[in-house]
């Protein structure tokens, strides 16, 4: 029987080369870079803020991991292609892409639909879906040229699964990311290329302007906000050979919010 990687529970990403776009922040991206390094991967940390990419990369190399900082903007196709090429240059190959950059509050105002202007709709769409599709195109071309498959994991949101009041464009874009993952899964399954989404609920990060509440969060069945590591561990799992038969899926990491019924 073929070994699907179950022998790699201890270091599930050992020997893999990963590109994390948006890995330099303090939130989910940084947690992903730390988790990837701990799981054995070489990590290219890409971010538009040079200091963030450098700090995250230095932290990893300081702990004995292989890492490189990459500076660029996800709004540029040339930068996205550069991220993939520089990852291959640094580590000899690329096995995994993680797309982190996104959000609404970081980019456009939170308003109801009738107050939203086209420019904000377009920017929310660009920062949450368009660039993810472009980065996926860039890495898929390299995966196909390398010939041994690869994984894409996108950080999504329950805003793309449930209603997203004052975040219509964000919710629609995140729903689009889940759709993109299903299409990539179907189009490239025979090439060994997988794409999945980690669909986050409320994660306590500086961007989300939320601190873990010691008194608990009654709206969340588990009674607490998520922490970046909750998302990062799901990203590691889906990027690893442990998930080699999983593609086109959205793994919801939300403390039970999206399954809560009216009486629960
Ligand atoms: N925090 C939450 O509650 C929550 C909930 C659901 C989904 N998410 C998703 O998590 C992701 C972001 O996670 P986070 O808030 O922890 O952020 P983060 O701090 O981990 O990283 C965001 C990084 O993206 C970088 N960035 C911003 N614009 C860029 C650009 N144009 N080009 C390149 N890099 C750029 C920033 O410099 C920052 O380092 C988003 O996709 C968001 O939709 C977050």
PDB file of C-alpha atoms and ligand atoms in Angstrom:
ATOM      1  CA  UNK A   1       0.000   0.000   0.000  1.00  0.00           C
ATOM      2  CA  UNK A   2       1.220   3.468  -0.820  1.00  0.00           C
ATOM      3  CA  UNK A   3       2.570   5.496   2.098  1.00  0.00           C
ATOM      4  CA  UNK A   4       0.450   8.630   2.375  1.00  0.00           C
ATOM      5  CA  UNK A   5       2.681  10.225   4.958  1.00  0.00           C
ATOM      6  CA  UNK A   6       1.176   8.889   8.171  1.00  0.00           C
ATOM      7  CA  UNK A   7       4.746   8.161   9.267  1.00  0.00           C
ATOM      8  CA  UNK A   8       5.319  11.926   9.401  1.00  0.00           C
ATOM      9  CA  UNK A   9       3.191  12.906  12.402  1.00  0.00           C
ATOM     10  CA  UNK A  10       6.214  14.296  14.247  1.00  0.00           C
ATOM     11  CA  UNK A  11       7.442  16.673  11.520  1.00  0.00           C
ATOM     12  CA  UNK A  12       4.691  16.671   8.904  1.00  0.00           C
ATOM     13  CA  UNK A  13       6.375  19.233   6.613  1.00  0.00           C
ATOM     14  CA  UNK A  14       9.928  17.808   6.818  1.00  0.00           C
ATOM     15  CA  UNK A  15      11.826  18.466   3.592  1.00  0.00           C
ATOM     16  CA  UNK A  16       9.140  20.700   2.103  1.00  0.00           C
ATOM     17  CA  UNK A  17       9.654  24.237   0.811  1.00  0.00           C
ATOM     18  CA  UNK A  18       6.845  26.691   1.525  1.00  0.00           C
ATOM     19  CA  UNK A  19       5.924  30.237   0.508  1.00  0.00           C
ATOM     20  CA  UNK A  20       3.745  32.144   3.013  1.00  0.00           C
ATOM     21  CA  UNK A  21       2.396  35.368   1.494  1.00  0.00           C
ATOM     22  CA  UNK A  22       1.468  37.764   4.300  1.00  0.00           C
ATOM     23  CA  UNK A  23       3.655  35.909   6.763  1.00  0.00           C
ATOM     24  CA  UNK A  24       5.278  38.922   8.318  1.00  0.00           C
ATOM     25  CA  UNK A  25       2.398  40.243  10.409  1.00  0.00           C
ATOM     26  CA  UNK A  26       1.691  39.605  14.066  1.00  0.00           C
ATOM     27  CA  UNK A  27      -1.358  37.486  13.446  1.00  0.00           C
ATOM     28  CA  UNK A  28      -2.236  34.344  11.526  1.00  0.00           C
ATOM     29  CA  UNK A  29       0.557  34.771   8.962  1.00  0.00           C
ATOM     30  CA  UNK A  30       3.325  34.879  11.555  1.00  0.00           C
ATOM     31  CA  UNK A  31       1.814  31.907  13.377  1.00  0.00           C
ATOM     32  CA  UNK A  32       1.824  29.979  10.097  1.00  0.00           C
ATOM     33  CA  UNK A  33       5.509  30.715   9.480  1.00  0.00           C
ATOM     34  CA  UNK A  34       6.402  29.554  13.008  1.00  0.00           C
ATOM     35  CA  UNK A  35       4.274  26.427  12.723  1.00  0.00           C
ATOM     36  CA  UNK A  36       5.710  25.592   9.289  1.00  0.00           C
ATOM     37  CA  UNK A  37       9.275  25.911  10.548  1.00  0.00           C
ATOM     38  CA  UNK A  38       8.455  23.807  13.626  1.00  0.00           C
ATOM     39  CA  UNK A  39       6.932  21.189  11.320  1.00  0.00           C
ATOM     40  CA  UNK A  40      10.173  20.960   9.326  1.00  0.00           C
ATOM     41  CA  UNK A  41       9.561  23.206   6.305  1.00  0.00           C
ATOM     42  CA  UNK A  42      11.890  25.755   4.750  1.00  0.00           C
ATOM     43  CA  UNK A  43       9.892  28.988   4.723  1.00  0.00           C
ATOM     44  CA  UNK A  44       9.883  31.988   2.382  1.00  0.00           C
ATOM     45  CA  UNK A  45       8.159  34.827   4.269  1.00  0.00           C
ATOM     46  CA  UNK A  46       6.624  37.314   1.813  1.00  0.00           C
ATOM     47  CA  UNK A  47       5.189  40.647   2.910  1.00  0.00           C
ATOM     48  CA  UNK A  48       4.708  44.179   1.590  1.00  0.00           C
ATOM     49  CA  UNK A  49       6.287  45.584   4.759  1.00  0.00           C
ATOM     50  CA  UNK A  50       9.994  44.802   4.518  1.00  0.00           C
ATOM     51  CA  UNK A  51      10.654  44.987   8.267  1.00  0.00           C
ATOM     52  CA  UNK A  52       7.916  42.441   8.934  1.00  0.00           C
ATOM     53  CA  UNK A  53       9.249  39.929   6.407  1.00  0.00           C
ATOM     54  CA  UNK A  54      12.788  40.420   7.703  1.00  0.00           C
ATOM     55  CA  UNK A  55      11.822  40.076  11.380  1.00  0.00           C
ATOM     56  CA  UNK A  56       9.773  36.942  10.777  1.00  0.00           C
ATOM     57  CA  UNK A  57      12.506  35.355   8.667  1.00  0.00           C
ATOM     58  CA  UNK A  58      15.251  36.249  11.175  1.00  0.00           C
ATOM     59  CA  UNK A  59      13.223  34.740  14.001  1.00  0.00           C
ATOM     60  CA  UNK A  60      12.983  31.450  12.099  1.00  0.00           C
ATOM     61  CA  UNK A  61      16.652  31.290  11.126  1.00  0.00           C
ATOM     62  CA  UNK A  62      17.581  32.266  14.705  1.00  0.00           C
ATOM     63  CA  UNK A  63      15.752  29.149  15.824  1.00  0.00           C
ATOM     64  CA  UNK A  64      17.696  26.983  13.376  1.00  0.00           C
ATOM     65  CA  UNK A  65      15.150  26.823  10.539  1.00  0.00           C
ATOM     66  CA  UNK A  66      15.716  27.676   6.893  1.00  0.00           C
ATOM     67  CA  UNK A  67      13.949  30.901   5.927  1.00  0.00           C
ATOM     68  CA  UNK A  68      14.200  33.848   3.539  1.00  0.00           C
ATOM     69  CA  UNK A  69      12.388  37.195   3.529  1.00  0.00           C
ATOM     70  CA  UNK A  70      10.669  38.320   0.300  1.00  0.00           C
ATOM     71  CA  UNK A  71       9.408  41.859  -0.187  1.00  0.00           C
ATOM     72  CA  UNK A  72       6.557  42.670  -2.581  1.00  0.00           C
ATOM     73  CA  UNK A  73       2.929  43.588  -3.070  1.00  0.00           C
ATOM     74  CA  UNK A  74       0.189  41.029  -3.762  1.00  0.00           C
ATOM     75  CA  UNK A  75      -1.476  43.583  -6.041  1.00  0.00           C
ATOM     76  CA  UNK A  76       1.371  43.062  -8.537  1.00  0.00           C
ATOM     77  CA  UNK A  77       1.459  39.906 -10.709  1.00  0.00           C
ATOM     78  CA  UNK A  78       5.170  40.485 -11.255  1.00  0.00           C
ATOM     79  CA  UNK A  79       5.726  40.456  -7.482  1.00  0.00           C
ATOM     80  CA  UNK A  80       3.655  37.273  -7.081  1.00  0.00           C
ATOM     81  CA  UNK A  81       5.635  35.532  -9.816  1.00  0.00           C
ATOM     82  CA  UNK A  82       8.810  36.862  -8.178  1.00  0.00           C
ATOM     83  CA  UNK A  83       7.802  35.349  -4.816  1.00  0.00           C
ATOM     84  CA  UNK A  84       7.450  31.901  -6.404  1.00  0.00           C
ATOM     85  CA  UNK A  85      10.696  32.195  -8.392  1.00  0.00           C
ATOM     86  CA  UNK A  86      12.667  33.438  -5.373  1.00  0.00           C
ATOM     87  CA  UNK A  87      11.353  30.593  -3.217  1.00  0.00           C
ATOM     88  CA  UNK A  88      12.593  28.075  -5.802  1.00  0.00           C
ATOM     89  CA  UNK A  89      15.895  29.948  -6.026  1.00  0.00           C
ATOM     90  CA  UNK A  90      16.341  29.845  -2.240  1.00  0.00           C
ATOM     91  CA  UNK A  91      15.309  26.246  -1.564  1.00  0.00           C
ATOM     92  CA  UNK A  92      15.600  24.481  -4.947  1.00  0.00           C
ATOM     93  CA  UNK A  93      11.841  23.814  -5.263  1.00  0.00           C
ATOM     94  CA  UNK A  94       8.443  24.860  -3.965  1.00  0.00           C
ATOM     95  CA  UNK A  95       5.958  22.401  -2.424  1.00  0.00           C
ATOM     96  CA  UNK A  96       3.414  24.635  -0.715  1.00  0.00           C
ATOM     97  CA  UNK A  97       1.822  28.071  -0.989  1.00  0.00           C
ATOM     98  CA  UNK A  98      -0.145  29.690   1.831  1.00  0.00           C
ATOM     99  CA  UNK A  99      -2.117  32.861   1.047  1.00  0.00           C
ATOM    100  CA  UNK A 100      -2.761  34.946   4.165  1.00  0.00           C
ATOM    101  CA  UNK A 101      -3.191  38.588   3.087  1.00  0.00           C
ATOM    102  CA  UNK A 102      -6.817  39.664   3.272  1.00  0.00           C
ATOM    103  CA  UNK A 103      -9.529  41.136   5.434  1.00  0.00           C
ATOM    104  CA  UNK A 104     -11.972  43.976   5.140  1.00  0.00           C
ATOM    105  CA  UNK A 105     -11.366  46.345   8.051  1.00  0.00           C
ATOM    106  CA  UNK A 106      -7.682  46.585   7.110  1.00  0.00           C
ATOM    107  CA  UNK A 107      -8.528  47.911   3.647  1.00  0.00           C
ATOM    108  CA  UNK A 108     -12.037  49.390   3.332  1.00  0.00           C
ATOM    109  CA  UNK A 109     -14.723  50.825   5.654  1.00  0.00           C
ATOM    110  CA  UNK A 110     -17.375  48.580   7.186  1.00  0.00           C
ATOM    111  CA  UNK A 111     -20.682  49.849   5.787  1.00  0.00           C
ATOM    112  CA  UNK A 112     -23.986  48.384   4.681  1.00  0.00           C
ATOM    113  CA  UNK A 113     -24.282  47.494   1.010  1.00  0.00           C
ATOM    114  CA  UNK A 114     -26.201  50.594  -0.113  1.00  0.00           C
ATOM    115  CA  UNK A 115     -23.424  52.815   1.269  1.00  0.00           C
ATOM    116  CA  UNK A 116     -20.575  50.916  -0.340  1.00  0.00           C
ATOM    117  CA  UNK A 117     -18.763  52.593  -3.246  1.00  0.00           C
ATOM    118  CA  UNK A 118     -17.406  50.680  -6.228  1.00  0.00           C
ATOM    119  CA  UNK A 119     -13.793  51.487  -5.381  1.00  0.00           C
ATOM    120  CA  UNK A 120     -14.114  49.819  -1.974  1.00  0.00           C
ATOM    121  CA  UNK A 121     -15.932  46.805  -3.394  1.00  0.00           C
ATOM    122  CA  UNK A 122     -13.157  46.387  -5.981  1.00  0.00           C
ATOM    123  CA  UNK A 123     -10.384  46.756  -3.405  1.00  0.00           C
ATOM    124  CA  UNK A 124     -11.961  44.218  -1.014  1.00  0.00           C
ATOM    125  CA  UNK A 125     -12.358  41.825  -3.962  1.00  0.00           C
ATOM    126  CA  UNK A 126      -8.769  42.394  -5.075  1.00  0.00           C
ATOM    127  CA  UNK A 127      -7.271  41.918  -1.597  1.00  0.00           C
ATOM    128  CA  UNK A 128      -9.265  38.772  -0.819  1.00  0.00           C
ATOM    129  CA  UNK A 129      -9.841  36.912  -4.092  1.00  0.00           C
ATOM    130  CA  UNK A 130      -8.172  38.355  -7.175  1.00  0.00           C
ATOM    131  CA  UNK A 131      -4.651  38.139  -5.827  1.00  0.00           C
ATOM    132  CA  UNK A 132      -5.271  34.656  -4.442  1.00  0.00           C
ATOM    133  CA  UNK A 133      -6.263  33.488  -7.928  1.00  0.00           C
ATOM    134  CA  UNK A 134      -3.219  35.202  -9.446  1.00  0.00           C
ATOM    135  CA  UNK A 135      -0.820  33.718  -6.883  1.00  0.00           C
ATOM    136  CA  UNK A 136      -2.416  30.317  -7.445  1.00  0.00           C
ATOM    137  CA  UNK A 137      -1.858  30.665 -11.201  1.00  0.00           C
ATOM    138  CA  UNK A 138       1.787  31.542 -10.638  1.00  0.00           C
ATOM    139  CA  UNK A 139       2.512  28.635  -8.306  1.00  0.00           C
ATOM    140  CA  UNK A 140       0.485  26.104 -10.327  1.00  0.00           C
ATOM    141  CA  UNK A 141       2.618  26.879 -13.383  1.00  0.00           C
ATOM    142  CA  UNK A 142       5.714  26.089 -11.321  1.00  0.00           C
ATOM    143  CA  UNK A 143       4.115  23.000  -9.724  1.00  0.00           C
ATOM    144  CA  UNK A 144       3.330  21.684 -13.237  1.00  0.00           C
ATOM    145  CA  UNK A 145       6.873  22.405 -14.450  1.00  0.00           C
ATOM    146  CA  UNK A 146       8.381  20.659 -11.406  1.00  0.00           C
ATOM    147  CA  UNK A 147       6.128  17.656 -11.996  1.00  0.00           C
ATOM    148  CA  UNK A 148       5.628  16.465  -8.407  1.00  0.00           C
ATOM    149  CA  UNK A 149       2.471  18.270  -7.370  1.00  0.00           C
ATOM    150  CA  UNK A 150       2.024  20.734  -4.535  1.00  0.00           C
ATOM    151  CA  UNK A 151      -0.401  22.278  -2.082  1.00  0.00           C
ATOM    152  CA  UNK A 152      -2.161  25.632  -1.859  1.00  0.00           C
ATOM    153  CA  UNK A 153      -3.913  26.635   1.359  1.00  0.00           C
ATOM    154  CA  UNK A 154      -5.832  29.904   1.558  1.00  0.00           C
ATOM    155  CA  UNK A 155      -6.857  31.602   4.773  1.00  0.00           C
ATOM    156  CA  UNK A 156     -10.595  32.101   4.418  1.00  0.00           C
ATOM    157  CA  UNK A 157     -13.364  33.302   6.694  1.00  0.00           C
ATOM    158  CA  UNK A 158     -16.774  32.271   8.000  1.00  0.00           C
ATOM    159  CA  UNK A 159     -17.824  35.608   6.449  1.00  0.00           C
ATOM    160  CA  UNK A 160     -17.786  33.624   3.195  1.00  0.00           C
ATOM    161  CA  UNK A 161     -20.068  30.929   4.615  1.00  0.00           C
ATOM    162  CA  UNK A 162     -22.492  32.929   6.766  1.00  0.00           C
ATOM    163  CA  UNK A 163     -23.989  36.415   6.397  1.00  0.00           C
ATOM    164  CA  UNK A 164     -21.375  39.167   6.663  1.00  0.00           C
ATOM    165  CA  UNK A 165     -23.181  42.383   7.709  1.00  0.00           C
ATOM    166  CA  UNK A 166     -21.190  45.513   6.721  1.00  0.00           C
ATOM    167  CA  UNK A 167     -18.688  43.220   4.971  1.00  0.00           C
ATOM    168  CA  UNK A 168     -20.572  42.217   1.815  1.00  0.00           C
ATOM    169  CA  UNK A 169     -17.593  42.422  -0.541  1.00  0.00           C
ATOM    170  CA  UNK A 170     -15.321  40.625   1.905  1.00  0.00           C
ATOM    171  CA  UNK A 171     -17.846  37.825   2.424  1.00  0.00           C
ATOM    172  CA  UNK A 172     -18.451  37.431  -1.310  1.00  0.00           C
ATOM    173  CA  UNK A 173     -14.700  37.366  -1.998  1.00  0.00           C
ATOM    174  CA  UNK A 174     -14.043  34.759   0.709  1.00  0.00           C
ATOM    175  CA  UNK A 175     -16.889  32.640  -0.685  1.00  0.00           C
ATOM    176  CA  UNK A 176     -15.108  33.000  -4.015  1.00  0.00           C
ATOM    177  CA  UNK A 177     -11.874  31.656  -2.520  1.00  0.00           C
ATOM    178  CA  UNK A 178     -13.703  28.492  -1.438  1.00  0.00           C
ATOM    179  CA  UNK A 179     -15.087  28.163  -4.965  1.00  0.00           C
ATOM    180  CA  UNK A 180     -11.623  28.707  -6.433  1.00  0.00           C
ATOM    181  CA  UNK A 181     -10.271  25.902  -4.233  1.00  0.00           C
ATOM    182  CA  UNK A 182     -12.927  23.499  -5.518  1.00  0.00           C
ATOM    183  CA  UNK A 183     -12.126  24.361  -9.134  1.00  0.00           C
ATOM    184  CA  UNK A 184      -8.365  24.098  -8.678  1.00  0.00           C
ATOM    185  CA  UNK A 185      -8.935  20.767  -6.906  1.00  0.00           C
ATOM    186  CA  UNK A 186     -10.888  19.400  -9.861  1.00  0.00           C
ATOM    187  CA  UNK A 187      -8.654  20.833 -12.577  1.00  0.00           C
ATOM    188  CA  UNK A 188      -5.331  19.668 -11.111  1.00  0.00           C
ATOM    189  CA  UNK A 189      -6.113  16.540  -9.072  1.00  0.00           C
ATOM    190  CA  UNK A 190      -4.331  14.329 -11.633  1.00  0.00           C
ATOM    191  CA  UNK A 191      -1.274  16.585 -11.401  1.00  0.00           C
ATOM    192  CA  UNK A 192      -1.002  15.999  -7.649  1.00  0.00           C
ATOM    193  CA  UNK A 193      -1.899  19.621  -6.909  1.00  0.00           C
ATOM    194  CA  UNK A 194      -4.299  20.205  -4.000  1.00  0.00           C
ATOM    195  CA  UNK A 195      -6.014  23.395  -2.870  1.00  0.00           C
ATOM    196  CA  UNK A 196      -7.890  23.825   0.410  1.00  0.00           C
ATOM    197  CA  UNK A 197      -9.152  26.660   2.605  1.00  0.00           C
ATOM    198  CA  UNK A 198      -8.833  27.228   6.348  1.00  0.00           C
ATOM    199  CA  UNK A 199     -12.073  29.040   7.131  1.00  0.00           C
ATOM    200  CA  UNK A 200     -11.483  31.115  10.248  1.00  0.00           C
ATOM    201  CA  UNK A 201     -13.974  32.447  12.743  1.00  0.00           C
ATOM    202  CA  UNK A 202     -12.963  35.258  15.098  1.00  0.00           C
ATOM    203  CA  UNK A 203      -9.231  34.994  15.713  1.00  0.00           C
ATOM    204  CA  UNK A 204      -7.659  37.337  18.267  1.00  0.00           C
ATOM    205  CA  UNK A 205      -5.128  39.420  16.322  1.00  0.00           C
ATOM    206  CA  UNK A 206      -4.092  43.074  16.245  1.00  0.00           C
ATOM    207  CA  UNK A 207      -5.792  43.502  12.849  1.00  0.00           C
ATOM    208  CA  UNK A 208      -9.063  42.098  14.190  1.00  0.00           C
ATOM    209  CA  UNK A 209      -8.587  44.457  17.145  1.00  0.00           C
ATOM    210  CA  UNK A 210      -9.453  41.686  19.524  1.00  0.00           C
ATOM    211  CA  UNK A 211      -7.753  40.361  22.633  1.00  0.00           C
ATOM    212  CA  UNK A 212      -8.578  37.000  24.182  1.00  0.00           C
ATOM    213  CA  UNK A 213     -11.317  37.760  26.743  1.00  0.00           C
ATOM    214  CA  UNK A 214     -10.592  36.141  30.131  1.00  0.00           C
ATOM    215  CA  UNK A 215     -14.316  36.192  30.935  1.00  0.00           C
ATOM    216  CA  UNK A 216     -15.132  34.183  27.846  1.00  0.00           C
ATOM    217  CA  UNK A 217     -17.177  34.936  24.734  1.00  0.00           C
ATOM    218  CA  UNK A 218     -20.743  33.649  25.120  1.00  0.00           C
ATOM    219  CA  UNK A 219     -21.526  34.037  21.385  1.00  0.00           C
ATOM    220  CA  UNK A 220     -18.903  31.397  20.610  1.00  0.00           C
ATOM    221  CA  UNK A 221     -19.877  27.834  21.627  1.00  0.00           C
ATOM    222  CA  UNK A 222     -16.339  27.128  22.853  1.00  0.00           C
ATOM    223  CA  UNK A 223     -16.495  30.329  24.918  1.00  0.00           C
ATOM    224  CA  UNK A 224     -13.318  31.937  23.606  1.00  0.00           C
ATOM    225  CA  UNK A 225     -11.899  33.706  20.566  1.00  0.00           C
ATOM    226  CA  UNK A 226      -9.533  31.688  18.427  1.00  0.00           C
ATOM    227  CA  UNK A 227      -5.807  32.314  18.595  1.00  0.00           C
ATOM    228  CA  UNK A 228      -3.508  32.444  15.536  1.00  0.00           C
ATOM    229  CA  UNK A 229      -2.124  28.984  16.361  1.00  0.00           C
ATOM    230  CA  UNK A 230      -5.633  27.521  15.987  1.00  0.00           C
ATOM    231  CA  UNK A 231      -5.575  28.603  12.346  1.00  0.00           C
ATOM    232  CA  UNK A 232      -1.894  27.783  11.801  1.00  0.00           C
ATOM    233  CA  UNK A 233      -2.206  24.161  12.901  1.00  0.00           C
ATOM    234  CA  UNK A 234      -5.040  23.629  10.410  1.00  0.00           C
ATOM    235  CA  UNK A 235      -2.891  25.197   7.664  1.00  0.00           C
ATOM    236  CA  UNK A 236       0.013  22.863   8.526  1.00  0.00           C
ATOM    237  CA  UNK A 237      -2.272  19.836   8.430  1.00  0.00           C
ATOM    238  CA  UNK A 238      -3.827  20.668   5.048  1.00  0.00           C
ATOM    239  CA  UNK A 239      -0.410  21.512   3.555  1.00  0.00           C
ATOM    240  CA  UNK A 240       1.111  18.220   4.722  1.00  0.00           C
ATOM    241  CA  UNK A 241       1.117  14.703   3.291  1.00  0.00           C
ATOM    242  CA  UNK A 242      -1.238  13.800   6.171  1.00  0.00           C
ATOM    243  CA  UNK A 243      -3.931  15.505   4.060  1.00  0.00           C
ATOM    244  CA  UNK A 244      -2.802  14.018   0.741  1.00  0.00           C
ATOM    245  CA  UNK A 245      -6.330  12.747  -0.120  1.00  0.00           C
ATOM    246  CA  UNK A 246      -8.032  16.044   0.824  1.00  0.00           C
ATOM    247  CA  UNK A 247      -8.591  18.715  -1.812  1.00  0.00           C
ATOM    248  CA  UNK A 248     -11.146  21.405  -2.616  1.00  0.00           C
ATOM    249  CA  UNK A 249     -12.281  21.501   1.014  1.00  0.00           C
ATOM    250  CA  UNK A 250     -12.863  24.240   3.549  1.00  0.00           C
ATOM    251  CA  UNK A 251     -11.845  23.340   7.091  1.00  0.00           C
ATOM    252  CA  UNK A 252     -13.760  25.594   9.483  1.00  0.00           C
ATOM    253  CA  UNK A 253     -11.804  26.788  12.540  1.00  0.00           C
ATOM    254  CA  UNK A 254     -14.372  28.833  14.459  1.00  0.00           C
ATOM    255  CA  UNK A 255     -14.997  27.336  17.903  1.00  0.00           C
ATOM    256  CA  UNK A 256     -18.386  26.104  16.705  1.00  0.00           C
ATOM    257  CA  UNK A 257     -19.909  29.447  15.613  1.00  0.00           C
ATOM    258  CA  UNK A 258     -21.071  28.270  12.201  1.00  0.00           C
ATOM    259  CA  UNK A 259     -22.828  25.139  13.473  1.00  0.00           C
ATOM    260  CA  UNK A 260     -24.710  26.908  16.243  1.00  0.00           C
ATOM    261  CA  UNK A 261     -28.487  26.672  15.892  1.00  0.00           C
ATOM    262  CA  UNK A 262     -31.123  29.048  17.301  1.00  0.00           C
ATOM    263  CA  UNK A 263     -31.523  27.005  20.500  1.00  0.00           C
ATOM    264  CA  UNK A 264     -27.885  26.049  21.137  1.00  0.00           C
TER     265      UNK A 264
HETATM  266  N1  LIG B   1      -8.332  37.746  12.536  1.00  0.00           N
HETATM  267  C1  LIG B   1      -9.536  37.268  12.288  1.00  0.00           C
HETATM  268  O1  LIG B   1     -10.464  37.289  13.126  1.00  0.00           O
HETATM  269  C2  LIG B   1      -9.811  36.639  10.959  1.00  0.00           C
HETATM  270  C3  LIG B   1     -11.024  35.964  10.781  1.00  0.00           C
HETATM  271  C4  LIG B   1     -11.275  35.350   9.576  1.00  0.00           C
HETATM  272  C5  LIG B   1     -10.329  35.419   8.573  1.00  0.00           C
HETATM  273  N2  LIG B   1      -9.169  36.095   8.752  1.00  0.00           N
HETATM  274  C6  LIG B   1      -8.239  36.143   7.633  1.00  0.00           C
HETATM  275  O2  LIG B   1      -6.903  36.051   8.100  1.00  0.00           O
HETATM  276  C7  LIG B   1      -6.054  36.701   7.141  1.00  0.00           C
HETATM  277  C8  LIG B   1      -5.175  37.759   7.802  1.00  0.00           C
HETATM  278  O3  LIG B   1      -4.746  37.339   9.033  1.00  0.00           O
HETATM  279  P1  LIG B   1      -4.327  38.398  10.122  1.00  0.00           P
HETATM  280  O4  LIG B   1      -5.365  39.432  10.245  1.00  0.00           O
HETATM  281  O5  LIG B   1      -3.923  37.638  11.308  1.00  0.00           O
HETATM  282  O6  LIG B   1      -3.093  39.170   9.457  1.00  0.00           O
HETATM  283  P2  LIG B   1      -1.543  38.972   9.657  1.00  0.00           P
HETATM  284  O7  LIG B   1      -1.102  39.972  10.659  1.00  0.00           O
HETATM  285  O8  LIG B   1      -1.165  37.576   9.928  1.00  0.00           O
HETATM  286  O9  LIG B   1      -0.919  39.282   8.235  1.00  0.00           O
HETATM  287  C9  LIG B   1      -1.330  40.192   7.310  1.00  0.00           C
HETATM  288  C10 LIG B   1      -0.025  40.583   6.591  1.00  0.00           C
HETATM  289  O10 LIG B   1      -0.317  40.923   5.256  1.00  0.00           O
HETATM  290  C11 LIG B   1       0.576  41.931   4.889  1.00  0.00           C
HETATM  291  N3  LIG B   1       0.046  42.652   3.740  1.00  0.00           N
HETATM  292  C12 LIG B   1      -0.950  43.578   3.744  1.00  0.00           C
HETATM  293  N4  LIG B   1      -1.140  44.058   2.500  1.00  0.00           N
HETATM  294  C13 LIG B   1      -0.255  43.418   1.701  1.00  0.00           C
HETATM  295  C14 LIG B   1       0.043  43.508   0.319  1.00  0.00           C
HETATM  296  N5  LIG B   1      -0.615  44.341  -0.491  1.00  0.00           N
HETATM  297  N6  LIG B   1       1.015  42.708  -0.179  1.00  0.00           N
HETATM  298  C15 LIG B   1       1.710  41.879   0.640  1.00  0.00           C
HETATM  299  N7  LIG B   1       1.480  41.760   1.958  1.00  0.00           N
HETATM  300  C16 LIG B   1       0.512  42.529   2.483  1.00  0.00           C
HETATM  301  C17 LIG B   1       0.689  42.807   6.125  1.00  0.00           C
HETATM  302  O11 LIG B   1       1.860  43.583   6.112  1.00  0.00           O
HETATM  303  C18 LIG B   1       0.670  41.777   7.232  1.00  0.00           C
HETATM  304  O12 LIG B   1       1.974  41.405   7.625  1.00  0.00           O
HETATM  305  C19 LIG B   1      -6.975  37.344   6.122  1.00  0.00           C
HETATM  306  O13 LIG B   1      -7.090  36.521   4.981  1.00  0.00           O
HETATM  307  C20 LIG B   1      -8.285  37.439   6.868  1.00  0.00           C
HETATM  308  O14 LIG B   1      -9.399  37.522   5.993  1.00  0.00           O
HETATM  309  C21 LIG B   1      -8.891  36.700   9.926  1.00  0.00           C
END
